[in-house]
Every structure is written in C-alpha cells, then in structure tokens.
PDB file of C-alpha atoms in Angstrom:
ATOM      1  CA  MET A   1      14.851 151.425  77.124  1.00 72.00           C
ATOM      2  CA  ASP A   2      15.314 154.360  74.670  1.00 84.00           C
ATOM      3  CA  THR A   3      14.165 157.245  76.824  1.00 95.00           C
ATOM      4  CA  VAL A   4      14.723 157.594  80.595  1.00 98.00           C
ATOM      5  CA  ARG A   5      12.097 159.789  82.296  1.00 98.00           C
ATOM      6  CA  VAL A   6      13.651 161.609  85.201  1.00 98.00           C
ATOM      7  CA  GLY A   7      12.107 163.579  88.018  1.00 98.00           C
ATOM      8  CA  PHE A   8      13.623 165.769  90.703  1.00 98.00           C
ATOM      9  CA  VAL A   9      12.778 166.301  94.393  1.00 98.00           C
ATOM     10  CA  GLY A  10      14.837 169.462  95.308  1.00 98.00           C
ATOM     11  CA  THR A  11      15.783 171.743  92.450  1.00 97.00           C
ATOM     12  CA  GLY A  12      18.215 174.187  94.099  1.00 92.00           C
ATOM     13  CA  GLY A  13      22.059 173.951  94.731  1.00 91.00           C
ATOM     14  CA  ILE A  14      23.454 170.634  93.585  1.00 96.00           C
ATOM     15  CA  ALA A  15      20.221 169.733  91.711  1.00 97.00           C
ATOM     16  CA  GLN A  16      21.155 172.331  89.111  1.00 97.00           C
ATOM     17  CA  THR A  17      24.504 170.740  88.542  1.00 97.00           C
ATOM     18  CA  HIS A  18      22.699 167.374  87.855  1.00 98.00           C
ATOM     19  CA  LEU A  19      20.076 169.056  85.607  1.00 98.00           C
ATOM     20  CA  ASP A  20      22.785 170.518  83.502  1.00 97.00           C
ATOM     21  CA  ALA A  21      24.560 167.224  83.156  1.00 98.00           C
ATOM     22  CA  LEU A  22      21.450 165.257  82.428  1.00 98.00           C
ATOM     23  CA  SER A  23      20.392 167.681  79.688  1.00 97.00           C
ATOM     24  CA  ARG A  24      23.627 166.816  77.894  1.00 96.00           C
ATOM     25  CA  ILE A  25      22.890 162.991  77.945  1.00 97.00           C
ATOM     26  CA  GLU A  26      20.986 161.670  74.893  1.00 96.00           C
ATOM     27  CA  GLY A  27      17.676 159.979  75.615  1.00 96.00           C
ATOM     28  CA  VAL A  28      17.103 161.555  79.014  1.00 98.00           C
ATOM     29  CA  GLN A  29      13.715 163.332  79.391  1.00 97.00           C
ATOM     30  CA  LEU A  30      13.494 165.689  82.374  1.00 98.00           C
ATOM     31  CA  VAL A  31       9.710 165.609  83.097  1.00 98.00           C
ATOM     32  CA  ALA A  32       8.857 166.592  86.709  1.00 98.00           C
ATOM     33  CA  PHE A  33      10.316 168.995  89.332  1.00 98.00           C
ATOM     34  CA  CYS A  34       9.311 169.319  93.029  1.00 98.00           C
ATOM     35  CA  ASP A  35      10.558 171.901  95.484  1.00 97.00           C
ATOM     36  CA  VAL A  36       9.160 173.434  98.660  1.00 95.00           C
ATOM     37  CA  GLU A  37       9.827 176.785  96.916  1.00 95.00           C
ATOM     38  CA  ALA A  38       7.407 176.821  94.042  1.00 97.00           C
ATOM     39  CA  SER A  39       9.426 179.312  92.016  1.00 96.00           C
ATOM     40  CA  ARG A  40      12.451 177.042  91.955  1.00 96.00           C
ATOM     41  CA  ALA A  41      10.323 174.167  90.649  1.00 97.00           C
ATOM     42  CA  GLU A  42       8.629 176.395  88.096  1.00 97.00           C
ATOM     43  CA  SER A  43      11.904 177.729  86.883  1.00 97.00           C
ATOM     44  CA  ALA A  44      13.251 174.215  86.255  1.00 97.00           C
ATOM     45  CA  ALA A  45      10.068 173.245  84.463  1.00 97.00           C
ATOM     46  CA  ALA A  46      10.282 176.283  82.329  1.00 96.00           C
ATOM     47  CA  ARG A  47      13.844 175.554  81.419  1.00 95.00           C
ATOM     48  CA  PHE A  48      13.794 171.865  80.735  1.00 95.00           C
ATOM     49  CA  GLY A  49      10.040 171.266  80.085  1.00 92.00           C
ATOM     50  CA  GLY A  50       7.792 169.108  82.249  1.00 94.00           C
ATOM     51  CA  ARG A  51       5.674 169.953  85.279  1.00 97.00           C
ATOM     52  CA  ALA A  52       6.316 171.724  88.533  1.00 98.00           C
ATOM     53  CA  TYR A  53       5.198 170.564  92.013  1.00 98.00           C
ATOM     54  CA  THR A  54       5.537 171.579  95.594  1.00 97.00           C
ATOM     55  CA  ASP A  55       4.554 168.167  96.942  1.00 97.00           C
ATOM     56  CA  TYR A  56       6.468 164.999  95.853  1.00 98.00           C
ATOM     57  CA  ALA A  57       3.596 162.541  96.660  1.00 97.00           C
ATOM     58  CA  PRO A  58       1.125 163.602  93.801  1.00 97.00           C
ATOM     59  CA  MET A  59       4.229 164.030  91.475  1.00 98.00           C
ATOM     60  CA  LEU A  60       5.254 160.364  92.047  1.00 97.00           C
ATOM     61  CA  ARG A  61       1.667 159.303  91.774  1.00 95.00           C
ATOM     62  CA  GLU A  62       0.911 161.176  88.526  1.00 95.00           C
ATOM     63  CA  GLU A  63       4.215 161.063  86.648  1.00 96.00           C
ATOM     64  CA  PRO A  64       5.437 157.728  84.994  1.00 96.00           C
ATOM     65  CA  LEU A  65       9.063 158.169  86.139  1.00 98.00           C
ATOM     66  CA  ASP A  66      11.919 155.757  85.473  1.00 98.00           C
ATOM     67  CA  ALA A  67      14.298 157.597  87.830  1.00 98.00           C
ATOM     68  CA  LEU A  68      14.213 160.050  90.611  1.00 98.00           C
ATOM     69  CA  TYR A  69      16.926 162.460  91.810  1.00 98.00           C
ATOM     70  CA  VAL A  70      16.552 163.286  95.506  1.00 98.00           C
ATOM     71  CA  CYS A  71      18.569 166.560  96.164  1.00 98.00           C
ATOM     72  CA  VAL A  72      17.382 167.698  99.542  1.00 98.00           C
ATOM     73  CA  PRO A  73      19.148 168.501 102.863  1.00 97.00           C
ATOM     74  CA  PRO A  74      20.076 165.518 105.176  1.00 98.00           C
ATOM     75  CA  TYR A  75      17.050 165.999 107.452  1.00 98.00           C
ATOM     76  CA  ALA A  76      14.583 165.848 104.555  1.00 97.00           C
ATOM     77  CA  HIS A  77      15.525 162.359 103.316  1.00 98.00           C
ATOM     78  CA  GLY A  78      13.552 159.308 103.963  1.00 98.00           C
ATOM     79  CA  GLU A  79       9.868 159.477 103.072  1.00 98.00           C
ATOM     80  CA  VAL A  80      10.445 160.433  99.430  1.00 98.00           C
ATOM     81  CA  GLU A  81      12.934 157.558  98.902  1.00 98.00           C
ATOM     82  CA  LEU A  82      10.530 155.046 100.531  1.00 98.00           C
ATOM     83  CA  LEU A  83       7.623 156.090  98.262  1.00 98.00           C
ATOM     84  CA  ALA A  84       9.741 156.055  95.082  1.00 98.00           C
ATOM     85  CA  ALA A  85      11.167 152.682  95.864  1.00 98.00           C
ATOM     86  CA  GLU A  86       7.673 151.329  96.531  1.00 97.00           C
ATOM     87  CA  ARG A  87       6.616 152.564  93.059  1.00 97.00           C
ATOM     88  CA  GLY A  88       9.677 150.863  91.399  1.00 98.00           C
ATOM     89  CA  ILE A  89      11.495 154.071  90.580  1.00 98.00           C
ATOM     90  CA  HIS A  90      15.308 154.037  90.421  1.00 98.00           C
ATOM     91  CA  LEU A  91      16.983 156.424  92.854  1.00 98.00           C
ATOM     92  CA  PHE A  92      19.831 158.729  92.701  1.00 98.00           C
ATOM     93  CA  VAL A  93      20.316 160.301  96.227  1.00 98.00           C
ATOM     94  CA  GLU A  94      22.642 163.181  97.090  1.00 98.00           C
ATOM     95  CA  LYS A  95      24.849 162.770 100.037  1.00 98.00           C
ATOM     96  CA  PRO A  96      24.622 162.319 102.940  1.00 98.00           C
ATOM     97  CA  VAL A  97      21.833 159.856 102.377  1.00 98.00           C
ATOM     98  CA  ALA A  98      20.016 160.711 105.668  1.00 98.00           C
ATOM     99  CA  ARG A  99      20.450 162.484 108.978  1.00 98.00           C
ATOM    100  CA  THR A 100      20.164 159.303 111.030  1.00 98.00           C
ATOM    101  CA  LEU A 101      21.283 155.816 110.472  1.00 98.00           C
ATOM    102  CA  GLU A 102      17.877 154.380 111.403  1.00 98.00           C
ATOM    103  CA  CYS A 103      16.304 156.362 108.412  1.00 98.00           C
ATOM    104  CA  ALA A 104      19.022 155.294 106.100  1.00 98.00           C
ATOM    105  CA  ARG A 105      18.674 151.630 107.058  1.00 98.00           C
ATOM    106  CA  GLU A 106      14.949 151.838 106.422  1.00 98.00           C
ATOM    107  CA  VAL A 107      15.423 153.269 102.948  1.00 98.00           C
ATOM    108  CA  GLU A 108      18.237 150.738 102.186  1.00 98.00           C
ATOM    109  CA  SER A 109      15.861 147.880 103.166  1.00 98.00           C
ATOM    110  CA  ALA A 110      13.136 149.340 100.902  1.00 98.00           C
ATOM    111  CA  ILE A 111      15.437 149.727  97.946  1.00 98.00           C
ATOM    112  CA  GLN A 112      16.676 146.108  98.236  1.00 98.00           C
ATOM    113  CA  LYS A 113      13.050 144.815  98.594  1.00 98.00           C
ATOM    114  CA  ALA A 114      11.968 146.726  95.489  1.00 98.00           C
ATOM    115  CA  GLY A 115      14.990 145.793  93.434  1.00 98.00           C
ATOM    116  CA  VAL A 116      15.500 149.231  92.035  1.00 98.00           C
ATOM    117  CA  LEU A 117      18.956 150.682  91.151  1.00 98.00           C
ATOM    118  CA  SER A 118      20.436 153.200  93.392  1.00 98.00           C
ATOM    119  CA  ALA A 119      23.297 155.670  93.285  1.00 98.00           C
ATOM    120  CA  VAL A 120      24.649 158.317  95.676  1.00 98.00           C
ATOM    121  CA  GLY A 121      26.306 161.536  94.717  1.00 98.00           C
ATOM    122  CA  TYR A 122      29.854 160.804  95.897  1.00 98.00           C
ATOM    123  CA  HIS A 123      31.267 162.481  92.781  1.00 98.00           C
ATOM    124  CA  PHE A 124      34.950 162.103  93.741  1.00 98.00           C
ATOM    125  CA  ARG A 125      34.699 158.520  92.847  1.00 98.00           C
ATOM    126  CA  TYR A 126      33.870 159.452  89.263  1.00 98.00           C
ATOM    127  CA  TYR A 127      37.100 161.486  88.458  1.00 98.00           C
ATOM    128  CA  GLU A 128      39.437 159.768  86.068  1.00 98.00           C
ATOM    129  CA  ALA A 129      42.185 160.946  88.420  1.00 98.00           C
ATOM    130  CA  THR A 130      40.568 158.985  91.279  1.00 98.00           C
ATOM    131  CA  GLN A 131      40.489 155.894  89.147  1.00 97.00           C
ATOM    132  CA  ARG A 132      44.211 156.423  88.316  1.00 97.00           C
ATOM    133  CA  ALA A 133      44.968 156.707  92.054  1.00 98.00           C
ATOM    134  CA  ARG A 134      42.969 153.485  92.716  1.00 97.00           C
ATOM    135  CA  GLU A 135      45.027 151.614  90.026  1.00 97.00           C
ATOM    136  CA  ARG A 136      48.334 152.934  91.257  1.00 96.00           C
ATOM    137  CA  LEU A 137      47.471 151.657  94.851  1.00 97.00           C
ATOM    138  CA  GLN A 138      46.666 148.123  93.807  1.00 95.00           C
ATOM    139  CA  GLY A 139      48.807 145.665  95.705  1.00 94.00           C
ATOM    140  CA  LEU A 140      50.506 148.234  97.766  1.00 97.00           C
ATOM    141  CA  PRO A 141      50.564 148.096 101.603  1.00 97.00           C
ATOM    142  CA  ILE A 142      48.816 151.275 102.866  1.00 98.00           C
ATOM    143  CA  GLY A 143      49.997 152.431 106.297  1.00 97.00           C
ATOM    144  CA  MET A 144      48.493 155.839 106.856  1.00 98.00           C
ATOM    145  CA  VAL A 145      45.910 158.235 105.563  1.00 98.00           C
ATOM    146  CA  ILE A 146      45.530 162.012 106.013  1.00 98.00           C
ATOM    147  CA  GLY A 147      42.441 163.845 104.745  1.00 98.00           C
ATOM    148  CA  TYR A 148      41.065 167.274 105.068  1.00 98.00           C
ATOM    149  CA  TRP A 149      38.082 169.468 104.127  1.00 98.00           C
ATOM    150  CA  HIS A 150      38.929 173.015 104.998  1.00 98.00           C
ATOM    151  CA  GLY A 151      36.730 175.851 104.007  1.00 96.00           C
ATOM    152  CA  GLY A 152      34.008 178.374 104.900  1.00 93.00           C
ATOM    153  CA  MET A 153      30.475 177.979 105.993  1.00 91.00           C
ATOM    154  CA  PRO A 154      27.748 177.543 103.306  1.00 91.00           C
ATOM    155  CA  GLY A 155      25.061 180.255 103.478  1.00 88.00           C
ATOM    156  CA  VAL A 156      21.881 178.081 103.661  1.00 92.00           C
ATOM    157  CA  PRO A 157      20.326 178.305 107.093  1.00 93.00           C
ATOM    158  CA  TRP A 158      19.737 174.512 107.703  1.00 95.00           C
ATOM    159  CA  TRP A 159      23.415 173.783 107.247  1.00 95.00           C
ATOM    160  CA  ARG A 160      24.484 175.626 110.529  1.00 94.00           C
ATOM    161  CA  GLN A 161      21.992 173.667 112.530  1.00 95.00           C
ATOM    162  CA  HIS A 162      23.427 170.439 113.783  1.00 96.00           C
ATOM    163  CA  ALA A 163      20.061 168.757 114.163  1.00 96.00           C
ATOM    164  CA  LEU A 164      19.368 169.463 110.510  1.00 97.00           C
ATOM    165  CA  SER A 165      22.751 168.847 108.805  1.00 97.00           C
ATOM    166  CA  GLY A 166      24.826 166.970 111.192  1.00 97.00           C
ATOM    167  CA  GLY A 167      27.457 169.740 110.820  1.00 96.00           C
ATOM    168  CA  GLN A 168      30.421 169.856 108.487  1.00 97.00           C
ATOM    169  CA  LEU A 169      31.697 166.392 109.292  1.00 97.00           C
ATOM    170  CA  VAL A 170      28.410 164.696 108.204  1.00 98.00           C
ATOM    171  CA  GLU A 171      27.467 167.018 105.405  1.00 98.00           C
ATOM    172  CA  GLN A 172      30.653 168.067 103.670  1.00 97.00           C
ATOM    173  CA  THR A 173      33.572 166.046 105.029  1.00 98.00           C
ATOM    174  CA  THR A 174      31.619 162.908 104.154  1.00 98.00           C
ATOM    175  CA  HIS A 175      33.248 163.222 100.680  1.00 98.00           C
ATOM    176  CA  ILE A 176      36.756 162.688 102.251  1.00 98.00           C
ATOM    177  CA  VAL A 177      35.418 159.874 104.403  1.00 98.00           C
ATOM    178  CA  ASP A 178      33.966 158.184 101.400  1.00 98.00           C
ATOM    179  CA  LEU A 179      37.082 158.698  99.304  1.00 98.00           C
ATOM    180  CA  ALA A 180      39.086 157.132 102.104  1.00 98.00           C
ATOM    181  CA  ARG A 181      36.720 154.142 102.101  1.00 98.00           C
ATOM    182  CA  TYR A 182      36.841 153.870  98.275  1.00 98.00           C
ATOM    183  CA  LEU A 183      40.703 153.986  97.999  1.00 98.00           C
ATOM    184  CA  VAL A 184      41.802 152.381 101.234  1.00 98.00           C
ATOM    185  CA  GLY A 185      39.100 150.084 102.665  1.00 98.00           C
ATOM    186  CA  GLU A 186      36.489 150.026 105.348  1.00 98.00           C
ATOM    187  CA  ILE A 187      36.845 152.025 108.454  1.00 98.00           C
ATOM    188  CA  VAL A 188      36.063 150.106 111.650  1.00 98.00           C
ATOM    189  CA  GLU A 189      36.699 152.482 114.526  1.00 98.00           C
ATOM    190  CA  VAL A 190      36.850 156.237 115.038  1.00 98.00           C
ATOM    191  CA  PHE A 191      37.801 158.705 117.806  1.00 98.00           C
ATOM    192  CA  ALA A 192      36.885 162.424 117.305  1.00 98.00           C
ATOM    193  CA  TYR A 193      37.116 165.895 118.749  1.00 98.00           C
ATOM    194  CA  LEU A 194      35.062 168.804 117.635  1.00 97.00           C
ATOM    195  CA  ALA A 195      35.794 172.482 118.507  1.00 96.00           C
ATOM    196  CA  HIS A 196      33.037 174.790 119.532  1.00 91.00           C
ATOM    197  CA  GLY A 197      33.235 178.508 120.351  1.00 86.00           C
ATOM    198  CA  VAL A 198      36.916 178.991 119.565  1.00 86.00           C
ATOM    199  CA  ALA A 199      36.473 181.221 116.469  1.00 80.00           C
ATOM    200  CA  PRO A 200      33.752 183.663 115.385  1.00 78.00           C
ATOM    201  CA  LEU A 201      31.509 182.277 112.554  1.00 76.00           C
ATOM    202  CA  PRO A 202      29.520 184.410 110.050  1.00 74.00           C
ATOM    203  CA  HIS A 203      26.116 183.265 111.391  1.00 75.00           C
ATOM    204  CA  ALA A 204      25.345 183.712 115.099  1.00 72.00           C
ATOM    205  CA  ASP A 205      22.272 181.472 114.980  1.00 81.00           C
ATOM    206  CA  GLY A 206      24.279 178.308 114.177  1.00 87.00           C
ATOM    207  CA  ASP A 207      25.324 175.519 116.621  1.00 92.00           C
ATOM    208  CA  VAL A 208      27.699 173.408 114.429  1.00 95.00           C
ATOM    209  CA  SER A 209      31.337 173.026 115.313  1.00 95.00           C
ATOM    210  CA  GLU A 210      33.921 175.186 113.822  1.00 95.00           C
ATOM    211  CA  ALA A 211      36.459 172.520 113.421  1.00 97.00           C
ATOM    212  CA  GLY A 212      37.110 168.748 114.013  1.00 97.00           C
ATOM    213  CA  VAL A 213      39.625 165.956 113.903  1.00 98.00           C
ATOM    214  CA  VAL A 214      38.830 162.346 113.503  1.00 98.00           C
ATOM    215  CA  ALA A 215      41.290 159.432 114.132  1.00 98.00           C
ATOM    216  CA  LEU A 216      40.466 156.428 111.909  1.00 98.00           C
ATOM    217  CA  ARG A 217      41.306 152.692 112.160  1.00 98.00           C
ATOM    218  CA  PHE A 218      40.828 150.681 108.935  1.00 98.00           C
ATOM    219  CA  ALA A 219      40.046 147.089 108.575  1.00 98.00           C
ATOM    220  CA  ASN A 220      43.333 146.389 106.788  1.00 97.00           C
ATOM    221  CA  GLY A 221      45.296 147.787 109.743  1.00 97.00           C
ATOM    222  CA  ALA A 222      46.003 151.295 108.285  1.00 98.00           C
ATOM    223  CA  VAL A 223      45.469 154.332 110.499  1.00 98.00           C
ATOM    224  CA  GLY A 224      44.667 157.863 109.599  1.00 98.00           C
ATOM    225  CA  SER A 225      43.095 161.189 110.401  1.00 98.00           C
ATOM    226  CA  ILE A 226      40.641 163.525 108.740  1.00 98.00           C
ATOM    227  CA  THR A 227      40.334 167.103 109.761  1.00 98.00           C
ATOM    228  CA  ASN A 228      37.634 169.677 108.861  1.00 98.00           C
ATOM    229  CA  THR A 229      36.863 173.351 109.477  1.00 97.00           C
ATOM    230  CA  CYS A 230      34.227 175.738 108.205  1.00 95.00           C
ATOM    231  CA  MET A 231      35.733 178.975 109.809  1.00 93.00           C
ATOM    232  CA  LEU A 232      37.995 179.949 106.993  1.00 93.00           C
ATOM    233  CA  ASN A 233      37.792 183.218 105.068  1.00 90.00           C
ATOM    234  CA  PRO A 234      40.811 182.448 102.871  1.00 87.00           C
ATOM    235  CA  PRO A 235      40.506 179.825 100.089  1.00 89.00           C
ATOM    236  CA  GLY A 236      40.053 176.375 101.461  1.00 92.00           C
ATOM    237  CA  GLU A 237      41.851 173.040 100.742  1.00 96.00           C
ATOM    238  CA  VAL A 238      40.326 169.560 100.147  1.00 98.00           C
ATOM    239  CA  ALA A 239      42.408 166.380  99.602  1.00 98.00           C
ATOM    240  CA  LEU A 240      43.237 162.917 100.751  1.00 98.00           C
ATOM    241  CA  LYS A 241      46.885 161.745 101.088  1.00 98.00           C
ATOM    242  CA  ILE A 242      47.625 158.083 101.176  1.00 98.00           C
ATOM    243  CA  TYR A 243      51.034 156.772 102.405  1.00 98.00           C
ATOM    244  CA  THR A 244      52.693 153.550 101.338  1.00 98.00           C
ATOM    245  CA  PRO A 245      56.361 152.748 101.973  1.00 97.00           C
ATOM    246  CA  ASP A 246      57.556 153.750  98.557  1.00 95.00           C
ATOM    247  CA  ARG A 247      54.697 155.978  97.170  1.00 97.00           C
ATOM    248  CA  ILE A 248      52.539 158.893  98.454  1.00 98.00           C
ATOM    249  CA  LEU A 249      49.475 159.753  96.533  1.00 98.00           C
ATOM    250  CA  GLU A 250      47.499 162.941  97.113  1.00 98.00           C
ATOM    251  CA  VAL A 251      43.978 162.947  95.608  1.00 98.00           C
ATOM    252  CA  SER A 252      41.928 166.074  95.220  1.00 97.00           C
ATOM    253  CA  TRP A 253      39.448 167.792  92.726  1.00 95.00           C
ATOM    254  CA  GLY A 254      40.235 165.831  89.497  1.00 95.00           C
ATOM    255  CA  LYS A 255      43.930 165.681  90.470  1.00 97.00           C
ATOM    256  CA  VAL A 256      46.398 163.100  91.797  1.00 98.00           C
ATOM    257  CA  ILE A 257      49.964 163.884  92.816  1.00 98.00           C
ATOM    258  CA  GLU A 258      52.199 160.828  93.014  1.00 98.00           C
ATOM    259  CA  THR A 259      55.497 161.129  94.832  1.00 97.00           C
ATOM    260  CA  GLU A 260      58.301 158.546  95.151  1.00 96.00           C
ATOM    261  CA  ALA A 261      61.965 158.823  96.204  1.00 95.00           C
ATOM    262  CA  ASN A 262      63.163 160.407  92.998  1.00 94.00           C
ATOM    263  CA  ARG A 263      60.026 161.154  91.120  1.00 96.00           C
ATOM    264  CA  ARG A 264      56.995 163.454  91.417  1.00 97.00           C
ATOM    265  CA  GLU A 265      54.162 163.332  88.940  1.00 97.00           C
ATOM    266  CA  GLU A 266      50.928 165.352  88.852  1.00 97.00           C
ATOM    267  CA  TYR A 267      48.055 164.195  86.714  1.00 97.00           C
ATOM    268  CA  SER A 268      44.785 166.250  86.162  1.00 97.00           C
ATOM    269  CA  SER A 269      41.937 164.563  84.519  1.00 94.00           C
ATOM    270  CA  ARG A 270      39.904 167.632  83.651  1.00 91.00           C
ATOM    271  CA  ASP A 271      36.683 165.646  83.460  1.00 96.00           C
ATOM    272  CA  ASN A 272      33.302 166.473  84.822  1.00 97.00           C
ATOM    273  CA  PRO A 273      32.560 163.938  87.590  1.00 98.00           C
ATOM    274  CA  TYR A 274      28.964 164.985  87.768  1.00 98.00           C
ATOM    275  CA  LEU A 275      28.381 164.231  84.170  1.00 98.00           C
ATOM    276  CA  ASN A 276      30.358 160.971  84.650  1.00 98.00           C
ATOM    277  CA  GLU A 277      28.169 159.801  87.592  1.00 98.00           C
ATOM    278  CA  ASP A 278      24.940 160.782  85.926  1.00 98.00           C
ATOM    279  CA  ARG A 279      25.840 159.121  82.662  1.00 98.00           C
ATOM    280  CA  ALA A 280      26.752 155.908  84.663  1.00 98.00           C
ATOM    281  CA  PHE A 281      23.470 155.963  86.493  1.00 98.00           C
ATOM    282  CA  ILE A 282      21.383 156.463  83.293  1.00 98.00           C
ATOM    283  CA  GLU A 283      23.280 153.826  81.442  1.00 97.00           C
ATOM    284  CA  ALA A 284      22.842 151.407  84.410  1.00 98.00           C
ATOM    285  CA  ILE A 285      19.098 151.982  84.119  1.00 98.00           C
ATOM    286  CA  ARG A 286      19.108 151.402  80.261  1.00 96.00           C
ATOM    287  CA  THR A 287      21.239 148.208  80.421  1.00 96.00           C
ATOM    288  CA  GLY A 288      20.521 146.881  83.913  1.00 95.00           C
ATOM    289  CA  ASP A 289      24.332 146.894  84.570  1.00 96.00           C
ATOM    290  CA  ALA A 290      24.608 147.945  88.177  1.00 97.00           C
ATOM    291  CA  SER A 291      28.390 147.658  88.125  1.00 97.00           C
ATOM    292  CA  LEU A 292      28.550 150.945  86.314  1.00 98.00           C
ATOM    293  CA  ILE A 293      27.531 152.693  89.565  1.00 98.00           C
ATOM    294  CA  ARG A 294      30.518 153.369  91.751  1.00 98.00           C
ATOM    295  CA  SER A 295      28.510 154.332  94.999  1.00 98.00           C
ATOM    296  CA  THR A 296      25.174 152.553  95.609  1.00 98.00           C
ATOM    297  CA  TYR A 297      22.819 153.558  98.412  1.00 98.00           C
ATOM    298  CA  SER A 298      24.259 150.833 100.633  1.00 98.00           C
ATOM    299  CA  ASP A 299      27.708 152.340 100.031  1.00 98.00           C
ATOM    300  CA  GLY A 300      26.284 155.714 101.105  1.00 98.00           C
ATOM    301  CA  VAL A 301      24.956 154.156 104.215  1.00 98.00           C
ATOM    302  CA  ARG A 302      28.319 152.753 105.190  1.00 98.00           C
ATOM    303  CA  THR A 303      29.975 156.202 104.768  1.00 98.00           C
ATOM    304  CA  LEU A 304      27.172 157.884 106.792  1.00 98.00           C
ATOM    305  CA  ALA A 305      27.740 155.243 109.508  1.00 98.00           C
ATOM    306  CA  VAL A 306      31.444 156.392 109.818  1.00 98.00           C
ATOM    307  CA  THR A 307      30.561 160.136 110.104  1.00 98.00           C
ATOM    308  CA  LEU A 308      27.787 159.553 112.618  1.00 98.00           C
ATOM    309  CA  ALA A 309      30.039 157.368 114.685  1.00 98.00           C
ATOM    310  CA  ALA A 310      32.567 160.205 114.684  1.00 98.00           C
ATOM    311  CA  ASP A 311      29.932 162.543 115.805  1.00 97.00           C
ATOM    312  CA  GLU A 312      28.981 160.205 118.640  1.00 98.00           C
ATOM    313  CA  SER A 313      32.636 159.814 119.670  1.00 98.00           C
ATOM    314  CA  ALA A 314      32.996 163.591 119.854  1.00 97.00           C
ATOM    315  CA  ARG A 315      29.921 163.812 122.178  1.00 96.00           C
ATOM    316  CA  THR A 316      30.976 160.866 124.405  1.00 98.00           C
ATOM    317  CA  GLY A 317      34.794 161.313 124.541  1.00 97.00           C
ATOM    318  CA  LYS A 318      35.206 157.555 123.651  1.00 98.00           C
ATOM    319  CA  PRO A 319      36.220 155.628 120.501  1.00 98.00           C
ATOM    320  CA  VAL A 320      33.252 154.217 118.619  1.00 98.00           C
ATOM    321  CA  SER A 321      33.247 151.015 116.406  1.00 98.00           C
ATOM    322  CA  VAL A 322      31.564 151.387 113.117  1.00 97.00           C
TER     323      VAL A 322
END
C-alpha cells in the first residue's frame, strides 16, 4: 500500500498533534475530518485538504478510508469504533478507550472479529527513553513502584464531570498506570482513596475529585502506589519510579534517570513520541506487521480496567481485583 488514506473523528486538542505528525509522514493522505463543531472540522479540511463533516456515519460511508483516528472524550467512544471496524477500517483510538468497560469490551470484540489493526495513544511507550528503561530493567527483580500525575485542571467542561471523563484518574493518570503495566507487568488488585471538597477548584460546576492515591499489587509480586491531583496552580510533575535492589529508574517525559550506589545517569531522548506512534501505526498498516504497535486496543482495555477498578475501590472502600 503506497498511500494510506486517513480520516479523523474529533479534530480539537490531541487530534491537532496527530494531524501535525501525520502530515510529516510520507504517503499519508488526510482526507476527511469530523467534529461536532463544524468550524473545527472545516479548519482541518482547509489546512490539510479533504472534506469536513459533523456526522461520522456519512463520512465513514462516503470516504474510502484505510485508517481512522478517534480523538474524542471518554464518554463519546463506542459507536464510531464499532462502525469503523465493521467497515474494515484500521483504528487509532486516543486514551482512555472508553468510559465503561462494557463499551470497551464490545469494541474490542468488534476489532478482533473484523481483523483490523488497532493502536491506542499511550505515547509514553514510544519515547526512546522508555525503551531504554525497559531494556535496563530486563531480568531485574522489581519490588516497588511509585508513580504520580500532579497538575492542574484542564479547561474543557466535560473533563470536570465524573460521568463524562471518569475524573483525573481515568482520563489523565491512565498514562502512568499504562506505563507501570508496560515496564513492570500486569496489575491484579487495587485499593484507592479519592479526595473531594478539600481544596477549591477553578470550576465550581465540576464533581471530579481533587486528588487520589491508588495502592497496586502486580502479578509478579511487586507493590506500588500512584497518586494524582488536579488542584495545582504551580507547575506539575509526572513520573514513574521503579525500585530494584541495586537500581532505581525514574521515567518521565522523554527522560530516564538511573541511580545506583555510586552512579547517577540521566538520559533524555528528545524524540517526538506522537510522531513515533503515528509512524508505527501507519507502517503497520502498510506492512501488516502488528508488532510495530506498542499499545493495541486490547492493551488499552486492560489499562482502562485498572483505572475503573480503582474508581470502584474509592467508592466502595474495598480492594478490587482487576
């Protein structure tokens, strides 16, 4: 396949990052753009060529697409992926893959039945620094993990409604949960606390928690914790620290810090993980080599299952198996 024809559902926010990256990949043709706000779809069509839509159903029916990027809020996932899979269109889905596990499982089944390729936007997996950390951890016994996503509240209205976004744990901290799964292994049990009403937030109409802490138990016996907050005005911090008897690795945005008894090394890869993940997805479509994709839809479902289990734990006050 020489040219890969790509469409988008959702053209704001993260979609712009993917559009910029895809426009740099030879042989990619951006042909169709759908958004509930017509002006956004029209702006993308004017910039990259192709047609603008406000309804994905006629777009998928009329446009001969090879691949579709689904860049919508958590609550809006589901029907578009099902329709695309039914039409044999390869899918790139932004995280989290759905708002409920039932929706995600239905889409997962449809993707498997259709035999289309899938990828999920867990871009931390595509940093060269993350790959370096993965290599440096090979064969080492991991005992403990500490992760955090500490920052402020995004300004989009749906984000601050728990029913629509799942809150910071499900929508943002999912990256750290996924990174822990990728570098350490599967998470089998969680116990969580979420804080409500302890600090003023910038939007009074929201009902998401301001902070949270999740205890983790991994299949390999390791334990850990992941904390998150969206109440910060100062600059935030995002990282995952992995502890072995002789080595500590801290992984963040394109950087890994490795500490041993008499050595500390900091490595920055300075690459573009969005370009890396988009290039891998497109090349997988061209060659049929699914191994190029580091996070499939099924992988995204497993990460979603962990965050939803933590959300359930916080509501029930009990540990929840994943």
